[in-house]
One Martini backbone bead per residue (centre of mass of N, CA, C, O) as a GRO file, in nm:
protein
  365
    1MET     BB    1   1.329   0.496   2.389
    2THR     BB    2   1.488   0.271   2.552
    3THR     BB    3   1.780   0.110   2.574
    4GLY     BB    4   1.660  -0.174   2.612
    5ALA     BB    5   1.463  -0.166   2.371
    6GLU     BB    6   1.674  -0.115   2.154
    7ALA     BB    7   1.824  -0.382   2.202
    8GLU     BB    8   1.587  -0.569   2.131
    9VAL     BB    9   1.549  -0.477   1.839
   10THR     BB   10   1.836  -0.536   1.745
   11ALA     BB   11   1.827  -0.839   1.812
   12PHE     BB   12   1.600  -0.914   1.622
   13LEU     BB   13   1.735  -0.822   1.356
   14THR     BB   14   1.981  -1.005   1.392
   15ARG     BB   15   1.835  -1.279   1.395
   16MET     BB   16   1.716  -1.250   1.104
   17ALA     BB   17   1.996  -1.264   0.953
   18GLY     BB   18   1.994  -1.601   1.009
   19GLY     BB   19   1.809  -1.699   0.807
   20SER     BB   20   1.652  -1.909   0.605
   21THR     BB   21   1.550  -2.049   0.316
   22THR     BB   22   1.259  -1.964   0.107
   23PRO     BB   23   0.993  -1.991  -0.096
   24ASP     BB   24   0.830  -1.799  -0.319
   25SER     BB   25   0.556  -1.803  -0.532
   26GLU     BB   26   0.569  -1.483  -0.608
   27LEU     BB   27   0.635  -1.198  -0.837
   28PRO     BB   28   0.587  -0.883  -0.894
   29ALA     BB   29   0.671  -0.743  -1.200
   30ARG     BB   30   0.442  -0.508  -1.184
   31VAL     BB   31   0.394  -0.201  -1.010
   32ARG     BB   32   0.103   0.004  -0.990
   33ARG     BB   33  -0.107   0.257  -0.918
   34GLY     BB   34  -0.285   0.411  -1.084
   35ALA     BB   35  -0.600   0.458  -1.066
   36ARG     BB   36  -0.795   0.569  -0.802
   37SER     BB   37  -1.019   0.382  -0.682
   38ARG     BB   38  -1.359   0.402  -0.537
   39MET     BB   39  -1.305   0.173  -0.345
   40VAL     BB   40  -1.308  -0.047  -0.091
   41GLY     BB   41  -1.024  -0.061   0.028
   42TRP     BB   42  -0.835  -0.327  -0.101
   43GLY     BB   43  -0.976  -0.337  -0.377
   44ALA     BB   44  -0.801  -0.105  -0.498
   45ILE     BB   45  -0.514  -0.228  -0.457
   46THR     BB   46  -0.532  -0.510  -0.606
   47ALA     BB   47  -0.559  -0.369  -0.898
   48LEU     BB   48  -0.232  -0.292  -0.915
   49PHE     BB   49  -0.164  -0.601  -0.950
   50ALA     BB   50   0.062  -0.776  -1.184
   51GLY     BB   51   0.204  -1.058  -1.238
   52ALA     BB   52   0.471  -1.313  -1.291
   53VAL     BB   53   0.727  -1.529  -1.167
   54PRO     BB   54   0.922  -1.747  -1.086
   55ALA     BB   55   1.039  -1.894  -0.834
   56VAL     BB   56   1.205  -1.777  -0.539
   57ALA     BB   57   1.472  -1.723  -0.321
   58VAL     BB   58   1.437  -1.640   0.023
   59LEU     BB   59   1.446  -1.502   0.324
   60ALA     BB   60   1.346  -1.566   0.614
   61LEU     BB   61   1.220  -1.263   0.721
   62GLY     BB   62   1.420  -1.092   0.504
   63ILE     BB   63   1.722  -1.088   0.547
   64LEU     BB   64   1.991  -0.990   0.398
   65PRO     BB   65   2.289  -1.051   0.299
   66GLY     BB   66   2.487  -0.855   0.517
   67ALA     BB   67   2.294  -0.728   0.694
   68HIS     BB   68   2.225  -0.450   0.911
   69PRO     BB   69   2.115  -0.304   1.163
   70PRO     BB   70   1.984  -0.024   1.226
   71ALA     BB   71   2.010   0.257   1.380
   72LEU     BB   72   1.872   0.328   1.687
   73GLY     BB   73   1.625   0.590   1.740
   74ASN     BB   74   1.491   0.882   1.743
   75GLY     BB   75   1.369   0.891   1.422
   76GLU     BB   76   1.569   0.659   1.262
   77LEU     BB   77   1.308   0.545   1.107
   78ILE     BB   78   1.165   0.390   0.807
   79ALA     BB   79   0.867   0.281   0.686
   80PHE     BB   80   0.787   0.048   0.410
   81SER     BB   81   0.689  -0.050   0.086
   82ARG     BB   82   0.783  -0.362  -0.093
   83ALA     BB   83   0.856  -0.515  -0.415
   84ALA     BB   84   1.068  -0.805  -0.345
   85ASP     BB   85   1.106  -1.123  -0.387
   86GLY     BB   86   0.788  -1.097  -0.378
   87PRO     BB   87   0.579  -0.993  -0.185
   88MET     BB   88   0.468  -0.748  -0.028
   89ARG     BB   89   0.650  -0.546   0.218
   90ILE     BB   90   0.798  -0.458   0.517
   91TRP     BB   91   1.024  -0.193   0.567
   92VAL     BB   92   1.346  -0.058   0.663
   93MET     BB   93   1.512   0.267   0.727
   94LYS     BB   94   1.690   0.525   0.691
   95PRO     BB   95   1.648   0.864   0.619
   96ASP     BB   96   1.883   0.827   0.379
   97GLY     BB   97   1.823   0.512   0.256
   98THR     BB   98   1.965   0.324   0.436
   99ALA     BB   99   1.945   0.013   0.567
  100GLN     BB  100   1.774  -0.195   0.406
  101GLN     BB  101   1.494  -0.394   0.546
  102PRO     BB  102   1.301  -0.650   0.622
  103VAL     BB  103   1.022  -0.741   0.873
  104SER     BB  104   0.816  -0.893   0.745
  105PRO     BB  105   0.692  -1.172   0.654
  106ALA     BB  106   0.739  -1.405   0.439
  107GLY     BB  107   0.478  -1.456   0.198
  108VAL     BB  108   0.339  -1.178   0.293
  109PHE     BB  109   0.112  -0.944   0.214
  110ALA     BB  110   0.237  -0.606   0.289
  111VAL     BB  111   0.089  -0.288   0.401
  112GLU     BB  112   0.075  -0.001   0.557
  113ALA     BB  113   0.249   0.143   0.783
  114SER     BB  114   0.229   0.183   1.154
  115TRP     BB  115   0.334   0.335   1.433
  116SER     BB  116   0.393   0.329   1.740
  117PRO     BB  117   0.465   0.569   1.971
  118ASP     BB  118   0.727   0.390   2.079
  119GLY     BB  119   0.854   0.227   1.819
  120GLU     BB  120   0.792  -0.112   1.866
  121ARG     BB  121   0.546  -0.110   1.658
  122ILE     BB  122   0.354  -0.254   1.375
  123VAL     BB  123   0.092  -0.171   1.160
  124TYR     BB  124  -0.081  -0.379   0.911
  125GLY     BB  125  -0.165  -0.503   0.600
  126ARG     BB  126  -0.288  -0.840   0.513
  127THR     BB  127  -0.216  -1.114   0.286
  128THR     BB  128  -0.222  -1.354   0.053
  129GLY     BB  129   0.002  -1.369  -0.178
  130ASP     BB  130  -0.036  -1.088  -0.422
  131GLY     BB  131  -0.325  -0.931  -0.339
  132ASN     BB  132  -0.578  -1.064  -0.522
  133GLY     BB  133  -0.716  -1.137  -0.269
  134GLY     BB  134  -0.840  -1.191   0.024
  135ASN     BB  135  -0.811  -1.187   0.362
  136TRP     BB  136  -0.800  -0.926   0.518
  137ARG     BB  137  -0.570  -0.797   0.771
  138LEU     BB  138  -0.457  -0.702   1.084
  139GLN     BB  139  -0.119  -0.640   1.196
  140ILE     BB  140   0.125  -0.692   1.467
  141LEU     BB  141   0.462  -0.591   1.505
  142ASP     BB  142   0.722  -0.693   1.721
  143LEU     BB  143   1.051  -0.573   1.744
  144ARG     BB  144   1.150  -0.723   2.004
  145SER     BB  145   1.035  -1.038   1.927
  146GLY     BB  146   0.860  -1.096   1.642
  147ASP     BB  147   0.576  -1.082   1.699
  148VAL     BB  148   0.249  -1.174   1.559
  149GLU     BB  149  -0.063  -1.003   1.546
  150THR     BB  150  -0.404  -1.079   1.484
  151LEU     BB  151  -0.676  -0.925   1.418
  152PRO     BB  152  -0.983  -0.917   1.395
  153PRO     BB  153  -1.221  -0.931   1.187
  154PRO     BB  154  -1.353  -0.727   0.983
  155PRO     BB  155  -1.654  -0.642   0.865
  156THR     BB  156  -1.553  -0.687   0.526
  157GLY     BB  157  -1.237  -0.759   0.469
  158SER     BB  158  -1.115  -0.430   0.401
  159PRO     BB  159  -0.865  -0.312   0.539
  160SER     BB  160  -0.734   0.028   0.582
  161SER     BB  161  -0.530   0.273   0.698
  162ALA     BB  162  -0.374   0.209   0.951
  163VAL     BB  163  -0.371   0.403   1.267
  164TRP     BB  164  -0.210   0.530   1.534
  165SER     BB  165  -0.250   0.664   1.820
  166PRO     BB  166  -0.073   0.884   2.017
  167ASP     BB  167  -0.146   0.699   2.293
  168GLY     BB  168  -0.190   0.378   2.190
  169SER     BB  169  -0.512   0.285   2.233
  170THR     BB  170  -0.562   0.320   1.909
  171ILE     BB  171  -0.703   0.196   1.598
  172ALA     BB  172  -0.740   0.321   1.281
  173PHE     BB  173  -0.980   0.243   1.011
  174VAL     BB  174  -1.078   0.125   0.689
  175ASP     BB  175  -1.412   0.012   0.592
  176GLY     BB  176  -1.675  -0.151   0.525
  177ILE     BB  177  -2.027  -0.143   0.513
  178PRO     BB  178  -2.265  -0.344   0.565
  179GLY     BB  179  -2.517  -0.470   0.405
  180ASP     BB  180  -2.820  -0.628   0.377
  181ASP     BB  181  -2.664  -0.805   0.188
  182PRO     BB  182  -2.461  -1.037   0.108
  183GLY     BB  183  -2.167  -0.880  -0.009
  184THR     BB  184  -2.246  -0.590   0.070
  185TYR     BB  185  -2.246  -0.228   0.056
  186ALA     BB  186  -2.289   0.094   0.263
  187GLY     BB  187  -2.002   0.177   0.234
  188SER     BB  188  -1.764   0.370   0.418
  189GLY     BB  189  -1.556   0.344   0.720
  190LEU     BB  190  -1.464   0.454   1.046
  191TYR     BB  191  -1.258   0.274   1.265
  192LEU     BB  192  -1.226   0.138   1.603
  193ILE     BB  193  -0.942  -0.012   1.788
  194SER     BB  194  -0.768  -0.205   1.980
  195PRO     BB  195  -0.459  -0.363   1.995
  196SER     BB  196  -0.621  -0.623   2.129
  197GLY     BB  197  -0.917  -0.630   1.965
  198GLU     BB  198  -1.102  -0.429   2.111
  199GLY     BB  199  -1.377  -0.216   2.067
  200LEU     BB  200  -1.533  -0.212   1.812
  201ARG     BB  201  -1.607   0.089   1.606
  202LEU     BB  202  -1.815   0.316   1.450
  203LEU     BB  203  -1.770   0.655   1.375
  204ILE     BB  204  -1.790   0.688   1.044
  205ASP     BB  205  -1.892   0.775   0.735
  206GLU     BB  206  -1.779   0.871   0.432
  207VAL     BB  207  -1.483   0.734   0.375
  208GLY     BB  208  -1.188   0.723   0.274
  209SER     BB  209  -0.856   0.555   0.236
  210ASN     BB  210  -0.743   0.806   0.420
  211ILE     BB  211  -0.568   0.876   0.735
  212SER     BB  212  -0.527   1.111   1.030
  213TRP     BB  213  -0.395   1.212   1.317
  214SER     BB  214  -0.386   1.416   1.559
  215PRO     BB  215  -0.148   1.484   1.793
  216ASP     BB  216  -0.382   1.488   2.034
  217GLY     BB  217  -0.627   1.277   1.940
  218SER     BB  218  -0.911   1.436   1.867
  219GLU     BB  219  -0.856   1.387   1.552
  220ILE     BB  220  -0.960   1.297   1.208
  221VAL     BB  221  -0.843   1.288   0.889
  222PHE     BB  222  -1.033   1.306   0.571
  223GLU     BB  223  -1.172   1.183   0.282
  224ARG     BB  224  -1.476   1.265   0.146
  225TRP     BB  225  -1.736   1.027   0.063
  226VAL     BB  226  -2.022   1.048  -0.134
  227ARG     BB  227  -2.283   0.875  -0.207
  228ASN     BB  228  -2.441   0.784  -0.499
  229THR     BB  229  -2.817   0.818  -0.541
  230SER     BB  230  -2.924   0.865  -0.845
  231GLY     BB  231  -2.885   0.598  -1.050
  232ASP     BB  232  -2.659   0.688  -1.241
  233PRO     BB  233  -2.427   0.499  -1.423
  234SER     BB  234  -2.246   0.753  -1.529
  235GLU     BB  235  -2.181   0.794  -1.240
  236ALA     BB  236  -2.015   0.806  -0.973
  237GLU     BB  237  -2.018   0.638  -0.675
  238HIS     BB  238  -1.851   0.889  -0.578
  239ARG     BB  239  -1.816   1.200  -0.396
  240VAL     BB  240  -1.590   1.446  -0.351
  241GLN     BB  241  -1.559   1.674  -0.039
  242GLY     BB  242  -1.289   1.669   0.077
  243LEU     BB  243  -1.156   1.779   0.376
  244TRP     BB  244  -1.195   1.625   0.699
  245ALA     BB  245  -1.294   1.637   1.049
  246VAL     BB  246  -1.311   1.420   1.335
  247ASN     BB  247  -1.442   1.380   1.642
  248VAL     BB  248  -1.379   1.119   1.850
  249ALA     BB  249  -1.583   1.177   2.090
  250THR     BB  250  -1.848   1.301   1.905
  251GLY     BB  251  -1.849   1.303   1.567
  252SER     BB  252  -1.786   1.569   1.472
  253LEU     BB  253  -1.773   1.803   1.197
  254ARG     BB  254  -1.515   1.945   0.972
  255GLN     BB  255  -1.413   2.159   0.723
  256ILE     BB  256  -1.112   2.226   0.530
  257THR     BB  257  -1.180   2.138   0.231
  258ASP     BB  258  -1.306   2.140  -0.131
  259VAL     BB  259  -1.077   1.952  -0.217
  260ASN     BB  260  -0.888   1.722  -0.316
  261GLY     BB  261  -0.741   1.489  -0.048
  262ASP     BB  262  -0.497   1.277  -0.065
  263GLY     BB  263  -0.337   1.150   0.197
  264PRO     BB  264  -0.352   1.270   0.474
  265ALA     BB  265  -0.114   1.471   0.689
  266TRP     BB  266  -0.023   1.545   0.999
  267SER     BB  267   0.148   1.756   1.171
  268PRO     BB  268   0.327   1.757   1.466
  269ASP     BB  269   0.206   2.058   1.553
  270GLY     BB  270  -0.104   2.077   1.413
  271THR     BB  271  -0.114   2.311   1.170
  272LEU     BB  272  -0.083   2.092   0.937
  273ILE     BB  273  -0.172   1.955   0.603
  274ALA     BB  274  -0.090   1.695   0.401
  275TYR     BB  275  -0.140   1.640   0.037
  276SER     BB  276  -0.281   1.503  -0.243
  277ASP     BB  277  -0.419   1.570  -0.572
  278GLY     BB  278  -0.391   1.285  -0.738
  279ALA     BB  279  -0.117   1.362  -0.906
  280THR     BB  280   0.150   1.622  -0.908
  281ALA     BB  281   0.105   1.702  -0.586
  282ILE     BB  282   0.199   1.854  -0.286
  283TRP     BB  283   0.010   1.977  -0.013
  284VAL     BB  284  -0.073   2.253   0.209
  285VAL     BB  285  -0.274   2.307   0.510
  286HIS     BB  286  -0.453   2.441   0.737
  287ALA     BB  287  -0.614   2.275   0.992
  288ASP     BB  288  -0.841   2.517   1.019
  289GLY     BB  289  -0.880   2.624   0.701
  290SER     BB  290  -0.689   2.853   0.668
  291GLY     BB  291  -0.528   3.034   0.392
  292GLY     BB  292  -0.518   2.801   0.223
  293GLU     BB  293  -0.334   2.659  -0.034
  294ARG     BB  294  -0.006   2.498  -0.089
  295PRO     BB  295   0.260   2.402  -0.269
  296VAL     BB  296   0.542   2.177  -0.259
  297THR     BB  297   0.540   1.985  -0.549
  298GLN     BB  298   0.530   2.157  -0.792
  299VAL     BB  299   0.438   2.065  -1.137
  300PRO     BB  300   0.591   2.252  -1.291
  301PRO     BB  301   0.936   2.351  -1.185
  302ASP     BB  302   1.051   2.289  -0.895
  303THR     BB  303   1.141   1.964  -0.946
  304GLY     BB  304   1.129   1.863  -1.262
  305PHE     BB  305   0.877   1.728  -1.310
  306ALA     BB  306   0.664   1.580  -1.490
  307PRO     BB  307   0.331   1.636  -1.535
  308GLU     BB  308   0.255   1.308  -1.545
  309ARG     BB  309   0.348   1.263  -1.271
  310GLU     BB  310   0.336   1.101  -0.967
  311VAL     BB  311   0.210   1.234  -0.642
  312PHE     BB  312   0.221   1.072  -0.315
  313ALA     BB  313   0.206   0.990   0.013
  314PRO     BB  314   0.237   1.167   0.267
  315HIS     BB  315   0.498   1.228   0.533
  316TRP     BB  316   0.610   1.314   0.841
  317SER     BB  317   0.842   1.412   1.035
  318PRO     BB  318   0.880   1.446   1.373
  319ASP     BB  319   1.007   1.757   1.327
  320GLY     BB  320   0.880   1.881   1.042
  321THR     BB  321   1.124   1.898   0.802
  322TRP     BB  322   0.974   1.655   0.650
  323ILE     BB  323   0.850   1.503   0.337
  324THR     BB  324   0.724   1.217   0.230
  325PHE     BB  325   0.711   1.043  -0.098
  326CYS     BB  326   0.563   0.934  -0.398
  327SER     BB  327   0.720   0.848  -0.727
  328ASP     BB  328   0.760   0.841  -1.105
  329ALA     BB  329   0.967   1.063  -1.205
  330SER     BB  330   1.228   0.893  -1.305
  331ARG     BB  331   1.018   0.637  -1.371
  332PRO     BB  332   0.783   0.530  -1.544
  333GLY     BB  333   0.603   0.304  -1.330
  334HIS     BB  334   0.828   0.370  -1.096
  335HIS     BB  335   0.819   0.373  -0.754
  336ASP     BB  336   0.952   0.613  -0.533
  337LEU     BB  337   1.137   0.773  -0.277
  338TYR     BB  338   1.089   1.087  -0.107
  339LYS     BB  339   1.215   1.415   0.003
  340ILE     BB  340   1.089   1.726   0.161
  341HIS     BB  341   1.041   2.033   0.230
  342PRO     BB  342   0.765   2.227   0.313
  343ASP     BB  343   0.889   2.470   0.117
  344GLY     BB  344   1.018   2.297  -0.145
  345THR     BB  345   1.296   2.209  -0.050
  346GLY     BB  346   1.540   1.956  -0.069
  347LEU     BB  347   1.531   1.736  -0.273
  348VAL     BB  348   1.513   1.370  -0.219
  349GLN     BB  349   1.627   1.063  -0.331
  350LEU     BB  350   1.620   0.757  -0.159
  351MET     BB  351   1.557   0.581  -0.426
  352GLU     BB  352   1.661   0.340  -0.706
  353THR     BB  353   1.465   0.082  -0.816
  354PRO     BB  354   1.294  -0.188  -0.966
  355GLU     BB  355   1.098  -0.141  -0.750
  356TYR     BB  356   0.826  -0.098  -0.539
  357GLU     BB  357   0.770   0.212  -0.352
  358CYS     BB  358   0.588   0.293  -0.042
  359GLY     BB  359   0.463   0.425   0.249
  360ALA     BB  360   0.618   0.631   0.426
  361THR     BB  361   0.710   0.602   0.783
  362TRP     BB  362   0.787   0.751   1.074
  363ARG     BB  363   0.946   0.721   1.356
  364PRO     BB  364   0.893   0.814   1.650
  365ALA     BB  365   1.035   1.033   1.894
   0.00000   0.00000   0.00000
């Protein structure tokens, strides 16, 4: 990012610090990840939120009293989701966990941030209220100006896991595929759209709810869900068939693993993919599928986490030396953010708050 652009972002964050107060309608009293339902898009996420408390006053646009804009620079910010004093919102912080402050508009439920390659914009999913309703859309926040752009309605209104392509020309996301009858789904698909909202197209079906671009932009890794057509109501709606990569230009597929791989994240050098086993560990695998998998946060005993604790949502730092992830290791039912080196050393808890935090993504270098 240029010096001028850094100054514009800092000015925007500083302007937000002077916002007036406005009431939020409700505050999620307890946010839990729960069992990851194999539902399409945000339908799975909205089931995780329950409870409310009386209305509270928060700052419009969310800068807390006395907060200062974090120092901006290449790779110097992490965006994440937090439920605090109102609906879930997008926050930013320094990589050491300091200078935490919200950036997405107050009163709007917002999750799953992804940075533009130049580090000046963030795309995320949003809805109104506490996330238990519909009307999900993708929005782009410009940190230079504070402008928020809402992308056109997605095919079934349940977009999730939006991620920016490395060259900035495309946003990939997961949404349902419309069925033959109104309000029905024919599975879930991986869609591509330009940041201007043009050129929407379905790339592939049978896609789980988390995706990641390869650093060169040629492939997208995803957890493959094959729809169960047996008609047996006792069987799961989808069968997980491991991690796969799709070639963006041709649509051709290749299998990377045959094990469950939730929340895959491609390393900056393109050689590794980190993922959660959906339970208690972050694993890494060679992106070409060779060499087998190895655990990064195997529990126990490497991190000291209790076996029943959840560990999920990995994301690499721009230089590849850290992996952030979410876990309720320190307090059951309360998810916080951690970071660890890819070799499993240097575990750091970035925060320990009463709120729910997850989905940390590093600002590109």
